[in-house]
Amino acid sequence: MFIPHSDSDKSEMLEKIGLKSIKDLFKDVPEKYRYPDLNLPEAISEMEALQNLKDLADVNFSTDDMLCFMGAGAYNHYIPAAVDSIITRGEFLTAYTPYQPEVSQGTLQAIFEYQSLIAALTGMEVSNASHYDGATAAAEACVLAYHNFRGKRNKFVLSKGLHPQYRETIQTYFQGYENLKIVGFDNPSQMPNDDDLLNLVDLDTAIVYVQYPDFFGRIRDFTKFVEQVHEKGALVAVSVNPMALGMLKPPGEFGVDIVTGEGQPLGIPLSFGGPYLGLFATKKEFVRKLAGRLVGETVDKEGRKGYVLTLTAREQHIRREKATSNICTNQGLIALAATVYLSLLGKHGLEQVARLNFDKAHYAATQFNQLNDFEVVSNSPFFNEFVLKCPLPVEEINALLLDYDILGGYDLSKDYPELENCMLVAVTEAVSKDDIDYFVSSLQEVCHG
Amino acid sequence: MVEATIFEISSPGRIGVKYPESDVPSFELPAELERRHLPLPEVAELDVVRHFTRLSKLNYSIDSGFYPLGSCTMKYNPRINEVTARLSGFAKTHPLQPVDTVQGNLALMYELQEWLAEISGFSAITLQPAAGAQGEYTGVLIIRAYHKDRGDTKRTKMIIPDSAHGTNPASSSMSGFDVVHCATNEHGNIDLDSLRAVCDDTTAGLMLTNPNTLGLFEQGISEVIEIVHQAGGLVYGDGANLNALLGITRPGDLGIDIMHFNLHKTFSTPHGGGGPGSGPVGVASHLVDFLPCPVVGILEPASGDFPPFYGFVEPAKSIGRMKAFYGHFGMVIRAYTYISMYGKHGLREIAEGAVLNANYLMALVNKHYKVAYPRICMHEFVVEGHWPNAPEVIALDVSKRLMDYNFHPPTNYFPLIVPEALMIEPTETENKETLELFADALIKISDEAVNNPQLLKDAPHNTPIGRLDEVKAAKDLVLCCWIPEKEN
Amino acid sequence: MKNPQDLKYAKTDEWVKVEGNTATIGVSDYAQSQLSDIVYLEFLVEPDDEIKKGASIVTLESVKAAADVSSPVSGRVVALNDSLSDEFESINTDPFGKAWMVKVELSDPSEMDGLMSADEYSAFCDDREH
């Protein structure tokens, strides 16, 4: 299997070391705790392991078995075959962080291209090599803002339309900061316009966080909003769905300071929530406050172009307790998948797939609006997601929809009790017009018996 | 060889992937929200595949050769893991599906939680943290929450040995603790007097790596833990080096209160050029209520022919969530696959193989390199990459020269307490011949250092590119090959 | 490079030059050589900030290291050498001259007594070299 030593290898090696038995290697371990009897199953072969895992996988219902209208931060998109074929190459799969640039140019250049693609897509000057996911990228943006003002500004203003799990992650990250106030997300009105946040922004505010499209699917121009926040000296961050940027004005044009987002739509499987990809782009002036890896272009002694990890002095292994983040790595292979995906789709493909999402979601919304008892209530332009008010609780509806092989949308009342019976419906290129019609008629059927 | 960037090989009008024509009417986007310019490359599929295939060939990887990067556990990544993680029943499940449609996922996660708890001697596990560093942050937040919950608010100090990973002090200060250092003694163990001197009623905890970053098992482990516990602090175990202990001993039994695992080190999930990692955290019984939410639990026990019904539960005093959803599920599947193939007796062979390999390699080179702490090591050891009779040669030169012999260099300049450190971790999956070839290369280099130091200074000679100008990279800061145009 | 005689030195490798009641602070040649090529500098204080002895006033970064420069004296910040933000090369080439960093109006001139002379500091550096 995976350990090559024969008995004769072992005895020759022990002899060279000067020991009699393998057990002699572990004399430093307190004797009474040595060699525990582990209550685990007996070992199985690869063939059995595969069968075992297949059996577990078969218990699930996947998007192969159901039409998927669930989104809320993770989306069912088609992934071109070439993506997986590239990222399973052993040279990418089994390398580590490119500490030694002479033997890591493949990974380094791929990250450099990733940084370039994300900067181009978001309209920002700089992207890092990625964070864990959309939620932790948002938390790291708050870390940046907090340290940008050297801890002198102690308020974060978060939009109600920021993904609730991202907001919770920010709250977790900052629980040790006793003076910090995190406000804005608990606005009692159902789906407030983010302009309400401006009332909360003051000279103590470090960062204002909005989302585009927001958690309810809505899109708007933030240019004026950003200007008004900047008047108070605070930073503006926006969490994005990168696929939407295939057709929407990039947040860089709004003048925002930081763009983060969940990169999963860019060729990453749903995989029950991870591993995903945290996008993080910013203005050049914040580059030294940016957590995470960065790759820069340079030359070798002979003037040949090459790439290295750069600005490493701000990282934890050098700054230790003075580092502002403990991040060691990036999402490596997942960032590579996004790089290959964006390269394959390119300018035309990304625009086309964004357009398909937009049109199909709008078609679905139009169909629902023609029905009694259903109403699209996210009353605003949207990308591929909208809020549908239903006649019954969403949890009930979704249970019934399973019999129609449909995975219904997200139950918003879980996070927002005031949005009773509201379903967040996501429509992607993976469904056809017929699928949408079937979804609409099935939903009508389960609600009216 | 220089490979042009994907932007440079772009040509207007090319497209790599085509989608079906739309089968719905077209709708209008408000003009002020429309994107006017999408500056992405335009490339055909073959160009993309060739480009990334060529790039891949500029990489060194475990698949291509020996990768003894200390503290990173670069063991073989079994291919079956890649197959199981991609089964569509796993890969195509949405994180927000009703729990009754993902019982397979939940059963797998629950079982891995149980297995990791059994392997490490802890009471409960969270699979949520995205990587070791995040696991560590989770652990430090749990320590904070534990003291706060007891009303013990003056515990503001985290003790960190001088041999610790840089993440330890960074995680501590991120969560608002003051970092206090404690020294290592001449045997490479924590200096007990130094530890006693810094322990008092302001001690929140100790962050301990065992085996430590010198590759040594902490000989005073029981005393160390007792000293901290008596002061009222908790002991955090950095699980980066767990590969040395599988089936040998359980950190929980030793008295450690909380520890993170690195699934990408110990449990063979691929390192992927830097990630994704996965950093589950295990806790002793008194910390179970503080775990991040959610964790997988049994909602209805098995009865008759029916398996248990699994779901998500929220620990009573949870510190909150560390990221969206439930962790790096894809990595969880791989680790599960790996552990199931080793089983209750096999895990011990991993540790035995790793420790045997490290000691054998150390024995092969210890006459040519100064071993920092010469005693039986665990899964890795640290030597000094310099010699009195080769004053200009430094560890970096040794590392670069190793590339010419087709090996990946060890970790260099870590741990900080060893001058010109080279930290070597062979892992259990390397055979005896590979270790011997590597030792031969190291020995040759130690000769070259004395007889032809310039050869080392100019190394590497056989790589696609030579030593790169890092000062230029940091000064010029060219971080992308696309420069935003001011539109309008 | 010789350590100029008219300066006083801290164990943390800063130099101080006193003119009237104003102290000019920079880092020594030894410090810059340990850091190697400086690639970035950031001021951690602003004019009019009151600082205590030991406070971090500047962060320096080289490719391999990062270091905080701490003030050997207490007082009120009166000037920053803004030109350094662009020309941090001078920290490597002219640490005792062009690369001064911060001027402080001394609140406790007796703190100067705890600093080393050029000769003492040179010996202190030699000790660490071996």
GROMACS .gro file of N, CA, C and O in nm, chain A residues 32-67:
model
  144
   32LYS      N    1   0.274   0.483   3.028
   32LYS     CA    2   0.135   0.440   3.054
   32LYS      C    3   0.039   0.486   2.944
   32LYS      O    4  -0.074   0.441   2.938
   33TYR      N    5   0.083   0.577   2.860
   33TYR     CA    6  -0.005   0.622   2.751
   33TYR      C    7   0.039   0.568   2.615
   33TYR      O    8  -0.010   0.611   2.511
   34ARG      N    9   0.135   0.475   2.616
   34ARG     CA   10   0.184   0.423   2.489
   34ARG      C   11   0.090   0.317   2.431
   34ARG      O   12   0.035   0.238   2.505
   35TYR      N   13   0.078   0.315   2.301
   35TYR     CA   14   0.004   0.211   2.227
   35TYR      C   15  -0.139   0.192   2.275
   35TYR      O   16  -0.177   0.086   2.325
   36PRO      N   17  -0.221   0.295   2.260
   36PRO     CA   18  -0.362   0.282   2.298
   36PRO      C   19  -0.433   0.180   2.208
   36PRO      O   20  -0.395   0.162   2.092
   37ASP      N   21  -0.532   0.115   2.263
   37ASP     CA   22  -0.615   0.024   2.184
   37ASP      C   23  -0.724   0.108   2.118
   37ASP      O   24  -0.814   0.158   2.185
   38LEU      N   25  -0.715   0.129   1.989
   38LEU     CA   26  -0.808   0.219   1.922
   38LEU      C   27  -0.937   0.147   1.882
   38LEU      O   28  -0.932   0.043   1.815
   39ASN      N   29  -1.047   0.206   1.923
   39ASN     CA   30  -1.176   0.149   1.886
   39ASN      C   31  -1.217   0.201   1.747
   39ASN      O   32  -1.296   0.292   1.734
   40LEU      N   33  -1.155   0.142   1.646
   40LEU     CA   34  -1.182   0.181   1.507
   40LEU      C   35  -1.211   0.054   1.429
   40LEU      O   36  -1.174  -0.056   1.472
   41PRO      N   37  -1.273   0.067   1.311
   41PRO     CA   38  -1.294  -0.053   1.229
   41PRO      C   39  -1.160  -0.111   1.181
   41PRO      O   40  -1.059  -0.041   1.179
   42GLU      N   41  -1.163  -0.236   1.142
   42GLU     CA   42  -1.044  -0.299   1.083
   42GLU      C   43  -1.017  -0.236   0.947
   42GLU      O   44  -1.108  -0.185   0.881
   43ALA      N   45  -0.891  -0.242   0.904
   43ALA     CA   46  -0.853  -0.185   0.775
   43ALA      C   47  -0.927  -0.254   0.661
   43ALA      O   48  -0.955  -0.373   0.667
   44ILE      N   49  -0.958  -0.177   0.558
   44ILE     CA   50  -1.017  -0.237   0.438
   44ILE      C   51  -0.932  -0.200   0.317
   44ILE      O   52  -0.851  -0.107   0.321
   45SER      N   53  -0.951  -0.275   0.209
   45SER     CA   54  -0.873  -0.253   0.086
   45SER      C   55  -0.931  -0.134   0.009
   45SER      O   56  -1.041  -0.088   0.037
   46GLU      N   57  -0.857  -0.091  -0.090
   46GLU     CA   58  -0.904   0.019  -0.175
   46GLU      C   59  -1.039  -0.014  -0.239
   46GLU      O   60  -1.130   0.069  -0.243
   47MET      N   61  -1.050  -0.138  -0.284
   47MET     CA   62  -1.172  -0.180  -0.352
   47MET      C   63  -1.291  -0.171  -0.256
   47MET      O   64  -1.399  -0.122  -0.292
   48GLU      N   65  -1.270  -0.216  -0.134
   48GLU     CA   66  -1.378  -0.211  -0.036
   48GLU      C   67  -1.408  -0.066   0.007
   48GLU      O   68  -1.523  -0.030   0.027
   49ALA      N   69  -1.302   0.013   0.017
   49ALA     CA   70  -1.322   0.152   0.057
   49ALA      C   71  -1.407   0.224  -0.047
   49ALA      O   72  -1.500   0.298  -0.013
   50LEU      N   73  -1.376   0.200  -0.173
   50LEU     CA   74  -1.454   0.266  -0.278
   50LEU      C   75  -1.601   0.226  -0.268
   50LEU      O   76  -1.690   0.310  -0.277
   51GLN      N   77  -1.625   0.097  -0.248
   51GLN     CA   78  -1.764   0.050  -0.239
   51GLN      C   79  -1.835   0.114  -0.119
   51GLN      O   80  -1.948   0.160  -0.129
   52ASN      N   81  -1.763   0.118  -0.009
   52ASN     CA   82  -1.816   0.177   0.114
   52ASN      C   83  -1.855   0.324   0.091
   52ASN      O   84  -1.963   0.369   0.128
   53LEU      N   85  -1.766   0.397   0.025
   53LEU     CA   86  -1.792   0.539   0.000
   53LEU      C   87  -1.905   0.556  -0.102
   53LEU      O   88  -1.987   0.647  -0.088
   54LYS      N   89  -1.909   0.467  -0.200
   54LYS     CA   90  -2.019   0.473  -0.298
   54LYS      C   91  -2.152   0.452  -0.228
   54LYS      O   92  -2.250   0.520  -0.258
   55ASP      N   93  -2.154   0.358  -0.133
   55ASP     CA   94  -2.278   0.331  -0.061
   55ASP      C   95  -2.324   0.454   0.015
   55ASP      O   96  -2.441   0.488   0.016
   56LEU      N   97  -2.228   0.523   0.077
   56LEU     CA   98  -2.263   0.646   0.150
   56LEU      C   99  -2.313   0.754   0.054
   56LEU      O  100  -2.413   0.820   0.080
   57ALA      N  101  -2.242   0.769  -0.057
   57ALA     CA  102  -2.280   0.872  -0.154
   57ALA      C  103  -2.419   0.845  -0.211
   57ALA      O  104  -2.496   0.937  -0.236
   58ASP      N  105  -2.449   0.716  -0.226
   58ASP     CA  106  -2.579   0.680  -0.285
   58ASP      C  107  -2.696   0.710  -0.192
   58ASP      O  108  -2.811   0.717  -0.237
   59VAL      N  109  -2.669   0.725  -0.064
   59VAL     CA  110  -2.776   0.760   0.030
   59VAL      C  111  -2.825   0.903   0.003
   59VAL      O  112  -2.939   0.937   0.029
   60ASN      N  113  -2.735   0.987  -0.049
   60ASN     CA  114  -2.769   1.128  -0.073
   60ASN      C  115  -2.855   1.145  -0.198
   60ASN      O  116  -2.852   1.063  -0.289
   61PHE      N  117  -2.926   1.256  -0.202
   61PHE     CA  118  -2.986   1.302  -0.326
   61PHE      C  119  -2.897   1.415  -0.377
   61PHE      O  120  -2.871   1.510  -0.304
   62SER      N  121  -2.849   1.403  -0.499
   62SER     CA  122  -2.759   1.505  -0.551
   62SER      C  123  -2.831   1.585  -0.660
   62SER      O  124  -2.945   1.555  -0.696
   63THR      N  125  -2.762   1.685  -0.712
   63THR     CA  126  -2.822   1.765  -0.820
   63THR      C  127  -2.831   1.685  -0.950
   63THR      O  128  -2.887   1.732  -1.048
   64ASP      N  129  -2.775   1.562  -0.950
   64ASP     CA  130  -2.802   1.472  -1.062
   64ASP      C  131  -2.942   1.412  -1.051
   64ASP      O  132  -3.001   1.370  -1.150
   65ASP      N  133  -2.991   1.405  -0.926
   65ASP     CA  134  -3.121   1.343  -0.903
   65ASP      C  135  -3.234   1.446  -0.898
   65ASP      O  136  -3.351   1.411  -0.905
   66MET      N  137  -3.198   1.573  -0.876
   66MET     CA  138  -3.300   1.676  -0.854
   66MET      C  139  -3.268   1.800  -0.938
   66MET      O  140  -3.152   1.830  -0.962
   67LEU      N  141  -3.373   1.873  -0.974
   67LEU     CA  142  -3.353   2.006  -1.033
   67LEU      C  143  -3.320   2.101  -0.920
   67LEU      O  144  -3.391   2.104  -0.819
   0.00000   0.00000   0.00000
